[in-house]
XYZ file of C-alpha atoms in Angstrom:
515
model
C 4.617 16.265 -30.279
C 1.767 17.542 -32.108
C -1.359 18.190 -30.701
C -4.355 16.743 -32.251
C -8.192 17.564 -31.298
C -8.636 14.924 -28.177
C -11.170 12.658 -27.956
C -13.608 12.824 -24.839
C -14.367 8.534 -24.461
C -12.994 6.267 -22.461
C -11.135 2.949 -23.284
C -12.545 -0.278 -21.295
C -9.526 -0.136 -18.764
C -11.003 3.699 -17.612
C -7.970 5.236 -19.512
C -8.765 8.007 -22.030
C -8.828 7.528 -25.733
C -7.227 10.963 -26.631
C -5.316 10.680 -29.654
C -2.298 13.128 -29.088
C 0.402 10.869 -30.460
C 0.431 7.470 -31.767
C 0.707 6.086 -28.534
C -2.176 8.161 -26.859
C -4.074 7.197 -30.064
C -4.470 3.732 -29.416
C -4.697 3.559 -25.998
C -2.458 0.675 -25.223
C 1.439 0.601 -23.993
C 3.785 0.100 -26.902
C 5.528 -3.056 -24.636
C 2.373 -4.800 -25.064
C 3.223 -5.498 -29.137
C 6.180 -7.122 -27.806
C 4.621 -9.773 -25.119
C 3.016 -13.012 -26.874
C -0.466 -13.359 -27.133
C -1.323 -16.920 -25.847
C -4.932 -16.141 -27.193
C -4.710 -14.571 -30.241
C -6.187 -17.420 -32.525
C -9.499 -17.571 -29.767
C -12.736 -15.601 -30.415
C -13.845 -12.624 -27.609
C -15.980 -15.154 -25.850
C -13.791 -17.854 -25.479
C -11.306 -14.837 -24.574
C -13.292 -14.222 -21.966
C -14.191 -17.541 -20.394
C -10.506 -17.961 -20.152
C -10.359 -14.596 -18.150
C -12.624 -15.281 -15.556
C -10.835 -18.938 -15.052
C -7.509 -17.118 -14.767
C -9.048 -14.534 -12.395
C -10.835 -16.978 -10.151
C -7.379 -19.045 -10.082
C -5.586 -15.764 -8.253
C -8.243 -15.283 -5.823
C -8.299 -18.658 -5.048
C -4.908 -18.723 -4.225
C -4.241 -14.958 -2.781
C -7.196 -13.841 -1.119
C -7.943 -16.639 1.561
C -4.860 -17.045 2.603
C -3.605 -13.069 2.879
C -7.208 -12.827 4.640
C -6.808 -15.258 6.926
C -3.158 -13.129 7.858
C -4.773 -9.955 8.179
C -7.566 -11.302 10.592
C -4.899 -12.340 13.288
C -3.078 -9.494 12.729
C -6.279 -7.211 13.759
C -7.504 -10.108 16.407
C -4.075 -9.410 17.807
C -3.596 -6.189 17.899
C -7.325 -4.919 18.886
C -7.837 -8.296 21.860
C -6.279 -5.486 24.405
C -9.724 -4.461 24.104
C -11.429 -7.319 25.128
C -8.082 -8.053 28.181
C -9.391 -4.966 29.527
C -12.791 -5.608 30.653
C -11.918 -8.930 31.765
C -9.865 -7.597 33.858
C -6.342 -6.313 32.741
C -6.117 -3.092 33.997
C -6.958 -3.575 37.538
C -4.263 -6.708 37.663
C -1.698 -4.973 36.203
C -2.462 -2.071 38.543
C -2.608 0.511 35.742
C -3.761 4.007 36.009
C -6.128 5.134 33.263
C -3.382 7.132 31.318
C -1.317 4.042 31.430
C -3.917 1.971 29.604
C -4.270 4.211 26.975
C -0.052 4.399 26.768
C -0.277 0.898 26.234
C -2.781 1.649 22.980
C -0.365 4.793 21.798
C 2.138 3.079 21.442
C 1.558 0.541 19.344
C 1.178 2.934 16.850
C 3.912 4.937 17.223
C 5.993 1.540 16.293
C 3.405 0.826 14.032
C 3.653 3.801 12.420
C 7.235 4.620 11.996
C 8.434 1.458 10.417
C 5.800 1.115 7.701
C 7.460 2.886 5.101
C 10.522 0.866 5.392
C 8.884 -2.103 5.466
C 7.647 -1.743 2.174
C 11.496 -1.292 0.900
C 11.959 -4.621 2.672
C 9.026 -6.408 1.210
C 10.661 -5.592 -2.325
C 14.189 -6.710 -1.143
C 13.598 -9.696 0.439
C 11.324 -12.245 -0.688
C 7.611 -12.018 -0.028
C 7.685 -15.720 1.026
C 10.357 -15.414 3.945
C 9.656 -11.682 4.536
C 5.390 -12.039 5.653
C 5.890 -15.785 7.582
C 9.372 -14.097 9.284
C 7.362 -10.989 10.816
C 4.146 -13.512 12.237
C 6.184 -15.329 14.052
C 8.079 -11.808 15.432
C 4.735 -10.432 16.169
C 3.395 -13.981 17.944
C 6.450 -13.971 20.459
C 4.903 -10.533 21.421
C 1.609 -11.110 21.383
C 2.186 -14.216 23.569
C 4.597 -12.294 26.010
C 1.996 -9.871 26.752
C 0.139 -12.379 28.833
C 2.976 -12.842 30.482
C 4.145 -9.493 31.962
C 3.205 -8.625 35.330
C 3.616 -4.834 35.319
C 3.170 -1.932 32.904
C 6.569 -1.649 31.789
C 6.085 -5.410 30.543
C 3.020 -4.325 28.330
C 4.296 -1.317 27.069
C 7.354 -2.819 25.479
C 5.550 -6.138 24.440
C 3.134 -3.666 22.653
C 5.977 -1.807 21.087
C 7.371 -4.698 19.756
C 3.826 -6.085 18.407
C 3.748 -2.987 16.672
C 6.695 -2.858 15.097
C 6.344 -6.351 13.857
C 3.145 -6.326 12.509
C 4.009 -3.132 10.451
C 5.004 -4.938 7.302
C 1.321 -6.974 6.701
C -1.006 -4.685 5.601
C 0.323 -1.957 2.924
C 2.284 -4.604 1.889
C -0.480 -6.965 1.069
C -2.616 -3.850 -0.280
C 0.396 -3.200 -2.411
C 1.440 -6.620 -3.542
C -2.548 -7.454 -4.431
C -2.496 -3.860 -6.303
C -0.039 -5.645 -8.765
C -1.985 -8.295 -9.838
C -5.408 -6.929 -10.345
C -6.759 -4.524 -12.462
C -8.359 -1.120 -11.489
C -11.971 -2.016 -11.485
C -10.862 -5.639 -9.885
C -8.782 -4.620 -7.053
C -11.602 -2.614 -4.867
C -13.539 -5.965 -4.288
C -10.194 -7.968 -3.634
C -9.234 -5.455 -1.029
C -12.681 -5.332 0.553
C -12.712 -8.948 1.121
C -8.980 -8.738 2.089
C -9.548 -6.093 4.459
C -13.276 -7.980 6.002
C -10.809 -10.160 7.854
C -10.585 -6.900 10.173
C -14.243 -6.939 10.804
C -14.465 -10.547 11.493
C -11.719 -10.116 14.248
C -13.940 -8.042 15.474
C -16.337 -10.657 15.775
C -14.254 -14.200 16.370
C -12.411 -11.716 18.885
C -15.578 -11.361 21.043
C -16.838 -14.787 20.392
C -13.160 -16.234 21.513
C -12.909 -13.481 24.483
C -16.279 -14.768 25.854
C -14.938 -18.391 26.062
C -11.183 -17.515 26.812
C -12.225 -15.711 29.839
C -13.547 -18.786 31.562
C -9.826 -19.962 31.808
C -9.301 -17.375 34.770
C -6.860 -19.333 37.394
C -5.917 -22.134 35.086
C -2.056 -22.194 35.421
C -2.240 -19.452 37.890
C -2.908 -17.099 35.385
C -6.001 -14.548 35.028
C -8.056 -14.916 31.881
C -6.923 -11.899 30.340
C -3.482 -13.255 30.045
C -4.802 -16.495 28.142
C -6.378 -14.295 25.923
C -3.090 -12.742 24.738
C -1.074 -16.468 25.510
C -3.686 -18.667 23.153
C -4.064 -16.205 20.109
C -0.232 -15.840 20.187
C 0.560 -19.569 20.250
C -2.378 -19.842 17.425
C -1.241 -17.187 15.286
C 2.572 -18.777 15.619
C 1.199 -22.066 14.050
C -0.239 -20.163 11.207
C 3.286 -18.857 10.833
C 4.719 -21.881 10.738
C 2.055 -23.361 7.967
C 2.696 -19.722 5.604
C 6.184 -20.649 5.139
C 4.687 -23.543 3.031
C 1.594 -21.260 2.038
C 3.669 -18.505 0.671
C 5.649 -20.643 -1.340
C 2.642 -21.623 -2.992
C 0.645 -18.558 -3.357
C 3.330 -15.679 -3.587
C 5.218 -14.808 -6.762
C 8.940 -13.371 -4.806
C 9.809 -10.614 -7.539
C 6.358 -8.564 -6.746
C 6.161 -6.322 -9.802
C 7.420 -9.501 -12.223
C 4.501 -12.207 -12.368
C 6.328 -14.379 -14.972
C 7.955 -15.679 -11.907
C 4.707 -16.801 -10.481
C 5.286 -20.902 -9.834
C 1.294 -21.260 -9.567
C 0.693 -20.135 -13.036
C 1.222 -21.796 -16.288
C 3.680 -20.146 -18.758
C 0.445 -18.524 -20.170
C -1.589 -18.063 -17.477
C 1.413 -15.516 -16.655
C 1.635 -13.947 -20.368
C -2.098 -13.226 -20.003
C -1.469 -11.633 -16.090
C 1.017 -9.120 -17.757
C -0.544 -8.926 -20.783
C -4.141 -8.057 -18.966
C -2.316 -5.108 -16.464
C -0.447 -3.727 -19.419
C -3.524 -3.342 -21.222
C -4.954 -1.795 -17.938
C -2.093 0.353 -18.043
C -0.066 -0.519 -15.060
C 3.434 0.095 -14.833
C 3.261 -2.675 -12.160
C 3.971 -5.259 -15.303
C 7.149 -3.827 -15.565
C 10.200 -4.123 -13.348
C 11.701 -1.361 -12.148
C 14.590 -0.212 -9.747
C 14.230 1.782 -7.207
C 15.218 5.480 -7.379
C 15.151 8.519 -5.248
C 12.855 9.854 -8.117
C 9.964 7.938 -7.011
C 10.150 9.400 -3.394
C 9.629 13.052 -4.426
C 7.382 12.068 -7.142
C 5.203 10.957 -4.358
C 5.856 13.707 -1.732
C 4.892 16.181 -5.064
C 1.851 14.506 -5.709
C -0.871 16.525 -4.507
C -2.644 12.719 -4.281
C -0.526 12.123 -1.472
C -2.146 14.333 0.627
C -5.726 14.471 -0.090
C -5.275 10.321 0.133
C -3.850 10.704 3.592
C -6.719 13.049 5.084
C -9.254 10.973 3.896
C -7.326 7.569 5.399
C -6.780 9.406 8.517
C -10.926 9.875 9.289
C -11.436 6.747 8.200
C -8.700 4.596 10.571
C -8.771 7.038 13.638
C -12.063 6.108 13.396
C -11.741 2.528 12.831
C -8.775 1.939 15.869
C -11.823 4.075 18.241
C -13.971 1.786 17.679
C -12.272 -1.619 17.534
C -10.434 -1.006 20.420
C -13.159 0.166 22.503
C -16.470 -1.439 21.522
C -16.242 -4.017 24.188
C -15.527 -0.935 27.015
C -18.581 1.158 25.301
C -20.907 -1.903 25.267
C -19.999 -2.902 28.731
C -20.893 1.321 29.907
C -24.554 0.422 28.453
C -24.992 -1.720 31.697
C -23.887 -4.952 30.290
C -21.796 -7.803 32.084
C -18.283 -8.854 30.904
C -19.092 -11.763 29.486
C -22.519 -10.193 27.850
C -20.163 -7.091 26.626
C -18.225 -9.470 24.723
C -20.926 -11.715 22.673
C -23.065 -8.063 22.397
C -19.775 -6.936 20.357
C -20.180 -9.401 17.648
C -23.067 -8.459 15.732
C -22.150 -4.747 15.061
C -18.818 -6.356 13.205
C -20.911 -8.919 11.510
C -22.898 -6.653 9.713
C -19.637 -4.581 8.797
C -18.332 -7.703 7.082
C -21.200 -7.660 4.789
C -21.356 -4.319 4.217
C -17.476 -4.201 3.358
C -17.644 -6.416 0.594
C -21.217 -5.257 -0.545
C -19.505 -1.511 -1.037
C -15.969 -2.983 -2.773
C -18.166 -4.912 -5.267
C -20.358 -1.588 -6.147
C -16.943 0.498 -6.110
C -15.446 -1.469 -8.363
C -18.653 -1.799 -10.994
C -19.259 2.165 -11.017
C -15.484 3.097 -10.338
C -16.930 5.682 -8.346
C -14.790 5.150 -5.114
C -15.670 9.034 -3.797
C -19.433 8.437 -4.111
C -19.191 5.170 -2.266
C -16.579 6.723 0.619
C -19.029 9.960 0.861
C -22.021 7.810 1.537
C -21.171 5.455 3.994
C -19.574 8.325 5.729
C -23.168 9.054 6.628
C -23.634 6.123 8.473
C -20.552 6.687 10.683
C -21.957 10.238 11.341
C -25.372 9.541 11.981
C -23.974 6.262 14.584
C -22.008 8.615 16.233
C -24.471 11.137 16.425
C -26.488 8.678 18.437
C -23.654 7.473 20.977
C -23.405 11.229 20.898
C -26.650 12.253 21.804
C -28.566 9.487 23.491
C -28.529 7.727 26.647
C -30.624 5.175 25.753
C -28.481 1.463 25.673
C -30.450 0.497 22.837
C -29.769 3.889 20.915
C -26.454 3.701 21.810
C -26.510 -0.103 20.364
C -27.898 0.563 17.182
C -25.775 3.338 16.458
C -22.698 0.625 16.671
C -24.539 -1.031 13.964
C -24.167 2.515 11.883
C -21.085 3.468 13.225
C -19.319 0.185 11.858
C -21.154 0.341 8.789
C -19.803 3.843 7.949
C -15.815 2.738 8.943
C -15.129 -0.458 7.505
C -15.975 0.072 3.716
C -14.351 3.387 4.130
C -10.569 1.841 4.730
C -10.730 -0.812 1.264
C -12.092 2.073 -0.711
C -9.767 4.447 0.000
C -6.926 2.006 -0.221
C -8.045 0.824 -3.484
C -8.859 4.516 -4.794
C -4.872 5.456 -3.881
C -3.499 2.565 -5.434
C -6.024 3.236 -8.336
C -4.515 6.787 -9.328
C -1.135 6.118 -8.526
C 0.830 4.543 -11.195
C 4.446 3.264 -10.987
C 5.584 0.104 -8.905
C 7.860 2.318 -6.688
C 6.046 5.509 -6.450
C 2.468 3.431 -6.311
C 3.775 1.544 -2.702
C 5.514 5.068 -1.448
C 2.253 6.658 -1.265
C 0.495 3.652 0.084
C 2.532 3.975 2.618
C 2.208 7.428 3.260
C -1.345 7.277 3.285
C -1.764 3.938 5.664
C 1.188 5.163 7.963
C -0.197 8.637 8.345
C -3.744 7.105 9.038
C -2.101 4.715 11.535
C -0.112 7.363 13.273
C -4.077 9.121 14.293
C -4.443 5.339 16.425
C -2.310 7.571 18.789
C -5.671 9.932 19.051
C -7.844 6.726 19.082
C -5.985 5.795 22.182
C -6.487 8.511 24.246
C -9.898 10.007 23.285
C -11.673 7.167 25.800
C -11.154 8.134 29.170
C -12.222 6.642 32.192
C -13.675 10.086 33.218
C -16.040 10.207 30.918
C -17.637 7.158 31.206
C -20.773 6.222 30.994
C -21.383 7.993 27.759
C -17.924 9.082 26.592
C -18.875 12.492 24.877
C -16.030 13.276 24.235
C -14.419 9.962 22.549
C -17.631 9.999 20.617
C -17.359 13.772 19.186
C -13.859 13.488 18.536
C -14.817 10.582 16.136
C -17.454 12.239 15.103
C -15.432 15.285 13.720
C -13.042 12.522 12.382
C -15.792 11.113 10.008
C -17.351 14.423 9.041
C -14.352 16.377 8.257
C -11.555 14.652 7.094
C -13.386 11.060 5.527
C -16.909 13.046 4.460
C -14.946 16.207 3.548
C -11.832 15.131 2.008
C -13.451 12.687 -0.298
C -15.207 15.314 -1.439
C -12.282 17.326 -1.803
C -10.346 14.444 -3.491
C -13.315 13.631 -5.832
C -13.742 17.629 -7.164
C -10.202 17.890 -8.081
C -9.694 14.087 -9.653
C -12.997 15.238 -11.682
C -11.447 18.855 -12.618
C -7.963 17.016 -13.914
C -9.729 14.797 -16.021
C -11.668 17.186 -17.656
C -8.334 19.172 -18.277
C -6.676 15.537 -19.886
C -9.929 14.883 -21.665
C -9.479 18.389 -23.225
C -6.265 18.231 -23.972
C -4.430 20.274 -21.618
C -2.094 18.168 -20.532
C -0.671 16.650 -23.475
C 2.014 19.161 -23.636
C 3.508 17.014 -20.933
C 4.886 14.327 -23.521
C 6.184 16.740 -26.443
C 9.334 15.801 -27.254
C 9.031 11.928 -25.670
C 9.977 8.749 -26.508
C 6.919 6.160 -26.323
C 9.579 4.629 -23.221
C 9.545 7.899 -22.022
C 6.014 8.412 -22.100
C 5.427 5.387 -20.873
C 7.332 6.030 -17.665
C 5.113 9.151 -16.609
C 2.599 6.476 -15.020
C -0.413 8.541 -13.285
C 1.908 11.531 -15.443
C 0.239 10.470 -18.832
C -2.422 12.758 -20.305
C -4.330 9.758 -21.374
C -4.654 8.274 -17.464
C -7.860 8.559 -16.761
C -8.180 9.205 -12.742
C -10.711 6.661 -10.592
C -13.472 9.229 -9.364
C-alpha cells in the first residue's frame, strides 16, 4: 500500500485520521457501509438526543444490577476482616500465620482460575454462567460460619475464591463491549464503587451483626459469614430472572440483546464500529489471540500498574477494621470508624472515571491519585498520632480505589479484539490478584500497634509499580502514537485487504492509544 503524507488530527472516537489507504483515510471500518442506518433521514441533533436515550437505556439496565453483584462479591470476600476483630481468630484458635493463610489463599484460587473463567463466560451463557457461580460462592461464604477449626476456613476460603473468580474481569470485559472508549471509564468506576461501598455497608452490617453473639449457639463472627451468605444466595436466586433481562448471551454480538429494539441494537453496533471496536464483530477463538496478548508489550506494563494498585487495595480492605481498632478503638467503634474512609472513596471513584473519560487521559488521572495513597501511607507510616493515622485512611482510600477502574478501563481501552481484549484483562486482573497473597501476609500481629512494615510495603506498592508504571505506560503509549501519527507504522498494512486490516485491532496504524 502506498504511503501518503499522514495527517496529525484525531477523529471524534480518539482514532487517528491518517490517510494511508482508503480505509485509514476515512477513519471508519469498511463493515460499517454494510450495517443499516436506522437514523440516516434524522438531523445531528435529533441524532444525538436519540444517543443519549439509547445510552441511558444500557446503564439503566447493566450498571445497577452488575453493581449490586460486585458489592457482595467484595462484602464477601473482605467481611474476614471485620470476623476477625469480633472475635474469629481467638475461637477458632488460630495462630497469627494461620490467619493470614486463611487471606492467601483465597487468592491463590482466586487467582488461578480467572483466566479460564473468561473462556467460560464466552462458552456458556452470561445468564446461567454469573447467577450459577453466586450461588457456588454463597454455599461457601455461608459454610465459613460454620467451621469450627482452621482446616474448615481454609478450604471454605479456597472454594470462595475459586467461585467468585468469574465476576469481575468478566463484567469489566462484558461492559467493555458495549461502551465506547471515552464511555466505559465512568461505567467501570461506578461498577467498581460497589467495592468501596462494601467497605462501608460491611462495617455498618458488622457493627449490628456482632450483637447476635450466642444466638443459636453461635459467636457473632459466624453470623457475619452465615447472614451475608444466605443474603447474597437470594440475590442469586433473583439474577437468574435479572440476567435474563439485562444480559445479551452471545457477548461480542448485541443484535441478540432481547432489551433492545431491532434499532436500538443497529445503532449499539453501529456506534462501537464507528468507535472502532472489533467487539461488534464475532469472532472465534484462536490460539492467535493468546500470543498476541503475551507479545503485547501492553500486557505487561498493564499488569505492574494493576498490581500497585490491588495489592494495595486487598491491604487495606482487609485490614482497615484491625488498623482502626490498633488506634485504641473498641470493636464495635472499629467497625462504624471504618465507614467513612470508604465513603469518601465512593465519591472519589466515580468523580475520577467521569474526568478520565472527558480528558481520556487515564495516566494523568492514575499518576495523581497515586499521590494520595502515598502521602496516606506516609502518615500511617510515620505518625503515631490516632487521628494522623485516621486521616491518612481518608488519603490512603482516596489514592486506591480510582486507581483499579482506571486502569481497567485504560487496558480494555488499548486493547482491541474480542478475544485478545478479555486475555489481557485477565492477565492484568489475575496478576494483580495473585499480589492479595502479599496483602495477606504484610499485617502481622508483631507489629502491631503501628504496623511499619504492612504500611511501607504498601507504600512501595503505590510509589513504584502504580505511580511509576503509569508513568512508564503513559511515555511509551505517547511515543507510539507519535510514531502512527507520523506515519511509521503504516507499513504494517501494505499488501492488506480492508478485512485484513481490519483484523489488526490495537495493530492498525490509525488506532490512536488512550494516554
Amino acid at each position: 500500500m502506498e504511503k501518503n503524507e499522514p495527517k496529525t488530527g484525531e477523529s471524534d472516537n480518539g482514532r487517528s485520521t491518517s490517510d494511508a489507504g482508503k480505509h485509514l483515510e476515512i477513519g471508519v471500518p469498511v463493515a460499517i457501509v454494510d450495517l443499516p442506518d436506522p437514523d440516516e433521514a434524522l438531523g445531528e441533533e435529533e441524532r444525538k438526543r436519540i444517543d443519549r436515550a439509547l445510552l441511558w437505556k444500557l446503564d439503566l439496565r447493566l450498571i445497577p444490577w452488575l453493581a449490586l453483584l460486585y458489592l457482595i462479591s467484595f462484602l464477601d470476600r473482605t467481611n474476614i476482616g471485620n470476623a476477625k476483630i469480633a472475635g474469629l481468630q481467638e475461637d477458632l484458635h488460630m495462630t497469627n500465620n494461620q490467619y493470614n493463610d486463611t487471606l492467601t489463599i483465597f487468592f491463590i484460587s482466586y487467582s488461578l482460575f480467572e483466566p479460564l473463567t473468561q473462556v467460560l463466560l464466552k462458552r456458556f451463557r452470561p445468564s446461567i454462567f454469573l447467577p450459577t457461580i453466586m450461588v457456588l460462592w454463597s454455599i461457601s461464604m455461608t459454610t465459613m460460619g460454620l467451621v469450627h477449626n482452621f482446616s474448615g476456613l481454609m478450604a471454605a476460603r479456597w472454594f470462595l475464591g475459586l467461585t467468585e473468580a468469574g465476576l469481575f474481569p468478566g463484567v469489566n470485559y462484558y461492559l467493555s463491549c458495549w461502551y465506547k472508549r471515552s464511555e466505559f471509564g465512568i461505567r467501570a468506576a461506578i461498577f467498581f464503587s460497589a467495592a468501596a461501598l462494601a467497605g462501608s455497608f460491611g462495617g455498618l452490617l458488622a457493627a449490628a451483626i456482632i450483637n447476635m453473639d450466642g444466638v443459636g449457639g453461635k459467636p457473632g463472627w459466624a453470623w457475619i459469614f452465615i447472614l451475608e451468605g444466605l443474603a447474597t444466595l437470594v440475590v442469586a436466586i433473583l439474577s437468574f430472572w435479572m440476567a435474563c433481562i439485562c444480559l445479551s448471551d452471545d457477548i461480542e454480538h448485541q443484535l441478540t440483546a432481547k432489551f433492545l429494539s431491532e434499532d436500538d441494537r443497529r445503532r449499539v453496533i453501529r456506534r462501537l464500529k464507528l468507535d472502532q471496536q472489533s467487539s461488534a464483530e464475532h469472532e472465534e477463538f484462536k490460539l492467535a489471540y493468546l500470543w498476541a496478548s503475551l507479545w503485547d508489550w501492553k500486557t505487561y506494563t498493564g499488569m505492574i500498574v494493576y498490581m500497585g494498585a490491588d495489592a494495595s487495595l486487598y491491604s487495606f480492605s482487609l485490614f482497615l477494621p484491625t488498623i482502626i481498632q490498633q488506634m485504641g478503638y473498641k470493636s464495635v467503634h472499629a467497625q462504624l470508624l471504618s465507614v467513612p474512609p470508604y465513603a469518601v472513596a465512593t465519591v472519589v471513584t466515580i468523580f475520577v472515571g467521569f474526568v478520565a473519560d472527558r480528558t481520556r487521559m487515564r495516566g494523568y488521572c492514575n499518576i495523581i491519585m497515586s499521590f494520595f495513597g502515598i502521602a496516606g501511607f506516609a502518615m500511617l507510616l510515620g505518625s503515631g498520632s490516632p487521628h494522623v493515622q485516621y486521616a491518612g485512611t481518608f488519603l490512603g482510600a482516596m489514592g486506591i480505589y480510582p486507581c483499579i477502574p482506571n486502569t481497567i478501563s485504560w487496558t480494555a481501552n488499548n486493547v482491541e479484539g474480542v478475544y485478545k481484549r478479555g486475555i489481557s484483562l485477565g492477565f492484568v486482573i489475575g496478576w494483580g490478584n495473585l499480589n492479595g497473597i502479599v496483602s495477606s501476609n504484610i499485617y502481622r500481629a508483631e507489629d502491631k500497634p503501628r504496623y511499619k512494615p504492612g504500611h511501607a510495603v504498601v507504600l512501595a506498592y503505590e510509589a513504584v509499580f502504580l505511580f511509576g508504571g503509569s508513568v512508564l505506560q503513559h511515555i511509551l503509549l505517547r511515543r507510539e502514537n507519535v510514531k502512527r501519527r507520523n506515519g511509521e507504522r503504516n507499513h504494517w498494512i501494505e499488501g492488506k485487504t480492508e478485512q485484513e486490516i481490519e483484523k489488526l485491532g490495537d495493530k492498525r496504524p490509525d488506532f490512536i492509544y488512550t494516554l
